[in-house]
Short mmCIF file of C-alpha atoms and ligand atoms in Angstrom, two decimals:
data_model
loop_
_atom_site.label_atom_id
_atom_site.label_comp_id
_atom_site.label_asym_id
_atom_site.label_seq_id
_atom_site.Cartn_x
_atom_site.Cartn_y
_atom_site.Cartn_z
CA MET A 1 0.00 0.00 0.00
CA LYS A 2 1.04 3.62 -0.44
CA ALA A 3 2.32 5.40 2.67
CA VAL A 4 4.10 8.66 3.49
CA VAL A 5 7.16 7.51 5.44
CA LYS A 6 9.70 9.47 7.45
CA TYR A 7 12.63 7.13 6.84
CA GLU A 8 15.52 8.84 8.62
CA GLU A 9 15.97 11.50 11.32
CA LYS A 10 17.11 14.17 8.89
CA PRO A 11 15.34 17.22 7.42
CA ARG A 12 12.98 16.34 4.57
CA ALA A 13 13.76 12.62 4.82
CA THR A 14 10.12 11.73 4.11
CA ARG A 15 8.83 10.11 0.95
CA LEU A 16 5.97 8.14 -0.54
CA MET A 17 6.72 4.41 -0.29
CA ASP A 18 5.08 1.12 -1.06
CA ILE A 19 4.90 -0.83 2.20
CA GLU A 20 3.11 -3.87 3.64
CA LYS A 21 -0.50 -3.43 4.76
CA PRO A 22 -0.61 -3.48 8.60
CA VAL A 23 -1.77 -6.64 10.37
CA CYS A 24 -4.99 -6.33 12.40
CA GLY A 25 -4.48 -7.46 16.02
CA GLU A 26 -7.24 -9.25 17.95
CA ASP A 27 -8.38 -6.10 19.78
CA GLN A 28 -7.86 -3.90 16.71
CA VAL A 29 -9.65 -2.99 13.53
CA LEU A 30 -8.08 -2.43 10.13
CA LEU A 31 -9.18 0.96 8.92
CA LYS A 32 -9.37 2.13 5.33
CA VAL A 33 -8.25 5.72 5.82
CA MET A 34 -10.71 8.13 4.15
CA ALA A 35 -9.26 11.45 5.34
CA ALA A 36 -6.19 12.48 7.36
CA GLY A 37 -5.31 16.02 8.40
CA VAL A 38 -1.75 17.34 8.19
CA CYS A 39 -0.73 18.66 11.62
CA GLY A 40 1.85 21.37 12.22
CA SER A 41 3.79 18.61 13.96
CA ASP A 42 3.79 16.54 10.74
CA VAL A 43 5.49 19.46 9.01
CA ASP A 44 7.90 19.74 11.96
CA ILE A 45 8.73 16.03 11.69
CA TRP A 46 9.28 16.49 7.95
CA ASN A 47 11.65 19.39 8.67
CA GLN A 48 13.27 17.56 11.63
CA ASN A 49 12.34 20.51 13.80
CA ILE A 50 10.92 18.62 16.77
CA GLY A 51 11.09 18.58 20.56
CA PHE A 52 9.59 15.10 21.00
CA LYS A 53 10.66 11.54 20.26
CA ILE A 54 9.98 9.70 17.04
CA LYS A 55 11.13 6.37 15.59
CA THR A 56 12.17 5.83 12.00
CA PRO A 57 11.01 4.59 9.66
CA VAL A 58 7.50 5.70 10.61
CA VAL A 59 4.35 6.40 8.59
CA GLN A 60 3.36 9.97 9.43
CA GLY A 61 -0.14 11.25 10.23
CA HIS A 62 -2.31 11.15 13.35
CA GLU A 63 -5.53 13.04 12.56
CA PHE A 64 -7.75 10.59 10.75
CA CYS A 65 -10.99 8.78 10.13
CA GLY A 66 -12.17 6.01 7.86
CA VAL A 67 -14.15 2.81 7.35
CA ILE A 68 -13.56 -0.49 9.16
CA VAL A 69 -12.64 -3.24 6.70
CA GLU A 70 -11.47 -5.93 9.12
CA LYS A 71 -11.94 -6.54 12.84
CA GLY A 72 -10.10 -8.59 15.43
CA GLU A 73 -12.02 -11.29 17.32
CA ARG A 74 -12.02 -9.38 20.61
CA VAL A 75 -13.53 -6.19 19.15
CA LYS A 76 -17.02 -5.81 20.66
CA HIS A 77 -18.67 -2.53 19.78
CA PHE A 78 -17.69 -1.91 16.17
CA GLN A 79 -18.57 -3.70 12.94
CA ILE A 80 -17.17 -3.94 9.44
CA ASN A 81 -18.24 -0.91 7.34
CA ASP A 82 -18.66 1.33 10.42
CA ARG A 83 -17.47 4.91 9.85
CA VAL A 84 -15.14 5.90 12.66
CA VAL A 85 -12.82 8.65 13.79
CA CYS A 86 -9.77 7.74 15.89
CA GLU A 87 -7.81 9.15 18.80
CA THR A 88 -4.03 9.38 18.65
CA ALA A 89 -2.83 7.29 21.63
CA ALA A 90 -2.05 4.19 19.58
CA GLN A 91 -0.47 2.44 22.58
CA ILE A 92 -0.74 2.99 26.32
CA CYS A 93 0.34 0.73 29.17
CA GLY A 94 -3.10 0.43 30.79
CA GLU A 95 -1.45 -0.06 34.18
CA CYS A 96 -0.04 3.26 35.35
CA VAL A 97 -1.96 5.66 37.59
CA TYR A 98 -2.83 7.88 34.60
CA CYS A 99 -4.22 5.02 32.53
CA ARG A 100 -6.17 3.72 35.54
CA THR A 101 -7.75 7.12 36.14
CA GLY A 102 -8.69 7.85 32.53
CA ASN A 103 -5.86 10.34 32.01
CA TYR A 104 -4.10 8.12 29.51
CA ASN A 105 -2.89 11.12 27.50
CA GLN A 106 -0.28 11.38 30.30
CA CYS A 107 0.72 7.70 30.30
CA PRO A 108 4.55 7.64 30.38
CA ASN A 109 4.44 4.71 27.98
CA ARG A 110 2.06 6.39 25.52
CA CYS A 111 3.02 5.94 21.87
CA GLY A 112 1.24 8.18 19.38
CA TYR A 113 0.46 7.59 15.73
CA GLY A 114 2.78 9.16 13.20
CA ALA A 115 5.65 9.46 15.68
CA LEU A 116 6.23 6.17 17.50
CA ILE A 117 3.60 4.02 15.73
CA ASP A 118 2.84 3.89 12.01
CA GLY A 119 0.21 6.53 11.29
CA ALA A 120 -2.48 7.41 8.82
CA PHE A 121 -0.94 8.95 5.69
CA SER A 122 -1.42 5.51 4.19
CA GLU A 123 -4.23 3.51 2.65
CA TYR A 124 -4.75 1.42 5.79
CA VAL A 125 -3.95 1.71 9.48
CA ALA A 126 -4.48 -0.68 12.42
CA VAL A 127 -6.39 0.89 15.34
CA PRO A 128 -7.29 -0.52 18.79
CA GLU A 129 -11.03 -0.48 19.62
CA ARG A 130 -10.21 1.56 22.75
CA ILE A 131 -9.69 4.76 20.72
CA LEU A 132 -12.44 4.43 18.10
CA HIS A 133 -15.48 6.71 17.98
CA HIS A 134 -18.55 6.25 15.82
CA MET A 135 -19.17 9.03 13.29
CA PRO A 136 -22.71 10.37 12.91
CA ASP A 137 -24.10 9.67 9.40
CA THR A 138 -24.41 13.40 8.82
CA LEU A 139 -20.70 14.03 9.37
CA SER A 140 -18.36 13.98 6.33
CA PHE A 141 -14.92 12.37 6.46
CA GLU A 142 -13.25 15.66 5.61
CA ARG A 143 -14.82 17.40 8.60
CA ALA A 144 -14.33 14.41 10.88
CA SER A 145 -10.59 14.40 10.14
CA LEU A 146 -10.48 17.74 11.98
CA THR A 147 -11.77 16.22 15.22
CA GLU A 148 -8.29 15.69 16.67
CA PRO A 149 -7.10 19.32 16.55
CA CYS A 150 -10.54 20.40 17.80
CA CYS A 151 -10.02 18.08 20.79
CA VAL A 152 -6.59 19.62 21.43
CA ALA A 153 -8.22 23.07 21.50
CA TYR A 154 -11.17 21.88 23.62
CA ASN A 155 -8.81 20.31 26.15
CA ALA A 156 -6.74 23.50 26.29
CA MET A 157 -9.53 26.08 26.50
CA ILE A 158 -12.40 24.23 28.16
CA VAL A 159 -10.89 21.44 30.27
CA LYS A 160 -7.67 23.16 31.36
CA THR A 161 -8.55 26.86 31.34
CA GLN A 162 -10.89 28.81 33.62
CA ILE A 163 -12.80 30.93 31.11
CA GLN A 164 -15.62 33.05 32.47
CA PRO A 165 -18.34 34.43 30.20
CA GLY A 166 -17.86 38.14 29.66
CA LYS A 167 -14.17 38.12 30.62
CA PRO A 168 -11.53 38.72 27.95
CA ALA A 169 -9.21 36.05 26.58
CA VAL A 170 -6.14 36.49 24.40
CA ILE A 171 -5.07 33.79 21.95
CA ILE A 172 -1.54 34.19 20.59
CA GLY A 173 -0.64 32.52 17.30
CA PRO A 174 -3.29 32.02 14.56
CA GLY A 175 -2.19 28.52 13.50
CA THR A 176 -4.71 25.69 13.32
CA ILE A 177 -4.79 25.17 17.08
CA GLY A 178 -4.87 28.91 17.79
CA LEU A 179 -7.84 29.37 15.46
CA LEU A 180 -9.65 26.43 17.02
CA CYS A 181 -8.90 27.87 20.49
CA ILE A 182 -10.68 31.05 19.35
CA ILE A 183 -13.77 28.96 18.56
CA MET A 184 -13.58 27.29 21.98
CA ALA A 185 -13.11 30.59 23.82
CA LYS A 186 -16.23 31.90 22.04
CA LEU A 187 -18.17 28.76 22.96
CA ALA A 188 -17.15 29.29 26.59
CA GLY A 189 -18.43 32.87 26.45
CA ALA A 190 -15.17 34.83 26.70
CA TYR A 191 -15.58 38.46 25.63
CA PRO A 192 -13.80 40.04 23.96
CA VAL A 193 -11.79 37.27 22.31
CA ILE A 194 -8.53 38.86 21.20
CA ALA A 195 -6.34 37.25 18.52
CA VAL A 196 -2.65 38.15 18.29
CA GLY A 197 -0.63 37.36 15.17
CA ARG A 198 1.74 38.82 12.59
CA SER A 199 0.98 40.42 9.21
CA SER A 200 2.81 37.49 7.58
CA SER A 201 -0.18 35.40 8.75
CA ALA A 202 -2.73 37.94 7.49
CA ASN A 203 -4.89 35.28 5.83
CA ARG A 204 -5.07 33.34 9.09
CA MET A 205 -5.84 36.50 11.07
CA GLU A 206 -8.69 37.15 8.65
CA ILE A 207 -10.01 33.69 9.41
CA ALA A 208 -9.66 34.45 13.13
CA GLY A 209 -12.08 37.32 12.50
CA GLN A 210 -14.47 35.07 10.56
CA LEU A 211 -14.45 32.61 13.43
CA GLY A 212 -15.54 35.29 15.83
CA ALA A 213 -12.42 36.90 17.29
CA ASP A 214 -13.66 40.30 18.46
CA ILE A 215 -10.33 42.10 18.24
CA LEU A 216 -7.34 41.38 15.97
CA ILE A 217 -3.91 42.65 17.05
CA TYR A 218 -1.10 42.53 14.48
CA SER A 219 1.96 42.30 16.68
CA ASP A 220 4.34 43.73 14.07
CA ARG A 221 2.20 46.86 13.65
CA GLU A 222 1.29 47.56 17.24
CA ASP A 223 2.74 46.32 20.53
CA PRO A 224 0.10 43.94 21.93
CA ARG A 225 1.13 45.11 25.44
CA ASP A 226 -0.11 48.63 24.68
CA ALA A 227 -3.24 47.34 22.99
CA VAL A 228 -4.15 45.06 25.92
CA ARG A 229 -3.32 47.79 28.44
CA LYS A 230 -5.74 50.15 26.66
CA LEU A 231 -8.45 47.51 26.40
CA THR A 232 -8.29 46.50 30.05
CA GLY A 233 -7.52 49.76 31.80
CA GLY A 234 -3.98 48.60 32.47
CA ILE A 235 -4.95 45.42 34.32
CA GLY A 236 -4.30 42.75 31.71
CA VAL A 237 -6.41 39.73 30.77
CA PRO A 238 -7.39 36.82 33.02
CA VAL A 239 -6.68 34.24 30.32
CA VAL A 240 -3.85 34.05 27.79
CA CYS A 241 -3.46 31.04 25.54
CA ASP A 242 0.00 30.76 23.98
CA CYS A 243 -0.36 28.71 20.81
CA ALA A 244 3.04 29.77 19.44
CA GLY A 245 5.23 28.56 22.28
CA ASN A 246 8.48 30.48 21.79
CA THR A 247 10.34 32.77 24.19
CA SER A 248 8.91 36.01 22.85
CA THR A 249 5.29 34.85 22.95
CA PHE A 250 5.77 33.44 26.43
CA LYS A 251 7.25 36.75 27.58
CA LEU A 252 4.30 38.54 25.99
CA SER A 253 1.91 36.18 27.82
CA MET A 254 3.52 37.06 31.16
CA ASP A 255 3.37 40.78 30.36
CA ILE A 256 -0.33 40.85 29.46
CA VAL A 257 -1.77 38.34 31.93
CA ALA A 258 -3.69 39.98 34.79
CA PRO A 259 -2.79 39.37 38.44
CA ASN A 260 -4.17 35.94 39.47
CA GLY A 261 -4.65 35.16 35.78
CA GLN A 262 -3.78 32.05 33.84
CA ILE A 263 -1.45 31.34 30.93
CA THR A 264 -2.23 28.16 29.07
CA LYS A 265 0.71 26.99 26.98
CA VAL A 266 -0.30 24.78 24.09
CA GLY A 267 2.47 25.57 21.60
CA TRP A 268 5.69 23.58 21.78
CA GLY A 269 8.95 25.48 21.48
CA PRO A 270 11.85 24.00 19.54
CA ALA A 271 14.26 25.94 21.82
CA PRO A 272 14.29 26.38 25.62
CA ILE A 273 12.43 29.42 26.99
CA ASP A 274 15.07 32.06 27.70
CA VAL A 275 13.39 34.56 30.00
CA SER A 276 12.85 35.12 33.73
CA ILE A 277 9.48 33.78 34.85
CA ASP A 278 9.43 35.93 37.96
CA PRO A 279 6.46 37.98 36.66
CA ILE A 280 4.43 34.82 37.36
CA VAL A 281 5.50 35.04 41.01
CA GLN A 282 4.78 38.74 41.26
CA LYS A 283 1.36 38.44 39.62
CA GLY A 284 0.37 35.27 41.43
CA ALA A 285 -0.49 33.96 38.01
CA SER A 286 -0.45 30.33 36.94
CA ILE A 287 1.04 28.55 33.96
CA GLN A 288 -1.04 25.69 32.67
CA GLY A 289 0.18 23.13 30.16
CA SER A 290 -2.23 21.25 27.97
CA PHE A 291 -1.51 18.12 26.01
CA SER A 292 -3.65 15.87 23.86
CA HIS A 293 -7.12 14.76 25.02
CA THR A 294 -9.17 11.84 26.30
CA TRP A 295 -12.25 9.80 25.34
CA ASP A 296 -14.93 12.06 26.82
CA THR A 297 -13.52 15.13 25.03
CA TRP A 298 -13.78 13.25 21.74
CA GLU A 299 -17.43 12.34 22.21
CA THR A 300 -18.23 15.95 23.16
CA VAL A 301 -16.32 17.47 20.26
CA ILE A 302 -17.85 15.07 17.71
CA ARG A 303 -21.30 16.23 18.92
CA LEU A 304 -20.30 19.89 18.59
CA ILE A 305 -18.86 19.43 15.09
CA ASP A 306 -21.87 17.45 13.90
CA ALA A 307 -24.23 20.08 15.29
CA GLY A 308 -22.36 22.82 13.45
CA ARG A 309 -21.43 24.54 16.73
CA ILE A 310 -17.79 24.39 15.64
CA ASN A 311 -17.46 26.19 12.31
CA LEU A 312 -14.94 24.24 10.23
CA GLU A 313 -15.73 25.93 6.94
CA PRO A 314 -12.43 27.90 6.71
CA PHE A 315 -10.45 24.72 7.42
CA SER A 316 -11.78 22.50 4.67
CA ARG A 317 -10.36 24.08 1.56
CA PHE A 318 -7.05 22.31 0.97
CA ILE A 319 -7.66 18.71 -0.05
CA PHE A 320 -4.97 16.47 -1.61
CA GLY A 321 -4.53 12.89 -2.82
CA ILE A 322 -1.75 10.84 -1.20
CA ASP A 323 0.50 11.27 -4.27
CA GLU A 324 0.36 15.02 -3.59
CA TRP A 325 1.42 14.68 0.06
CA GLU A 326 4.36 17.02 -0.46
CA LYS A 327 2.07 19.77 -1.76
CA ALA A 328 -0.16 19.20 1.25
CA PHE A 329 2.84 19.64 3.58
CA GLU A 330 4.13 22.65 1.60
CA ALA A 331 0.76 24.38 1.82
CA MET A 332 0.94 24.12 5.62
CA ASP A 333 4.63 25.03 5.80
CA SER A 334 4.14 28.18 3.72
CA ARG A 335 1.02 29.05 5.80
CA GLN A 336 -1.13 29.04 2.67
CA ALA A 337 -3.42 26.43 4.14
CA VAL A 338 -4.83 26.53 7.65
CA LYS A 339 -5.22 22.78 7.38
CA SER A 340 -4.32 20.40 4.56
CA VAL A 341 -6.29 17.18 4.40
CA ILE A 342 -5.00 14.08 2.58
CA LEU A 343 -7.46 11.54 1.15
CA PRO A 344 -5.33 8.37 0.90
CA ASN A 345 -8.04 6.33 -0.84
CA ALA A 346 -9.46 8.97 -3.17
ZN1 ZN B 1 -2.07 17.13 15.46
ZN1 ZN B 2 -0.15 4.06 31.35
#
């Protein structure tokens, strides 16, 4: 079968290969992949610009959905031909305190698709029943493939962040996750929702506006510190979500967060943060990390997407066949696309 394989830990050492179809284990299904989203982290893996562990060779891709074509004998709740969308925790230990308490996204032995386990930029992928979710009939594969980043944003803004209706929230970085965090902040009732980004991401900032961001701050035209000071009478905002993750955006987060406020850091930084974090002490603020998601978040987000409460219209414009995987990656890398989606069986 065709698969997009990162074959060596070097920049751009990814290519389309013909590899064996995966074997379906007894508690797994074999999935015909119908749609798979390209994550910023897929582009980072491609460019070898990563702060997490991968194995090589590995089939890339972890945001996917499809149709079950084979099932193992211990699979109970899913049938052949079922349309399903899948979580990313391909392997967990099932025995640690996190697994036992449903927080398996923090399992120290977690192996994710597209990094440590062969992923979904391929015609078929093997998936354990544990991480499958039924897709409503009304939901298209293209939209369903966006469930995973929506769950990342939901976990960050709803599960991990104290948003209060009518209180402002700043979201820094209008990448896919940043834009989805804007949607979640709106759903939670934050007002105004303030998006911070650069003019080089003007098309994404425009989308931030379409998704409901009340105020757009272009950080290369105006210092966001001044803008936030003016908007809040000098106090700062109770919630800042850093979806960029580098030193300068983290410093900005500390500067604009209000006393007793919260900074949620979702973006990974390729380099260590190089700044004093004493403002956190002085402001009595908190720094909250957010990583991945769990089963309940998936069920909730699938309901929200299917009901149209999460507007994915601006995300579904860049669709590619598997032979065009490089174009799909390029479109993300050059920030042309907010989200590329690959259809491996189109
Ligand atoms: Zn992702
Ligand atoms: Zn575990």
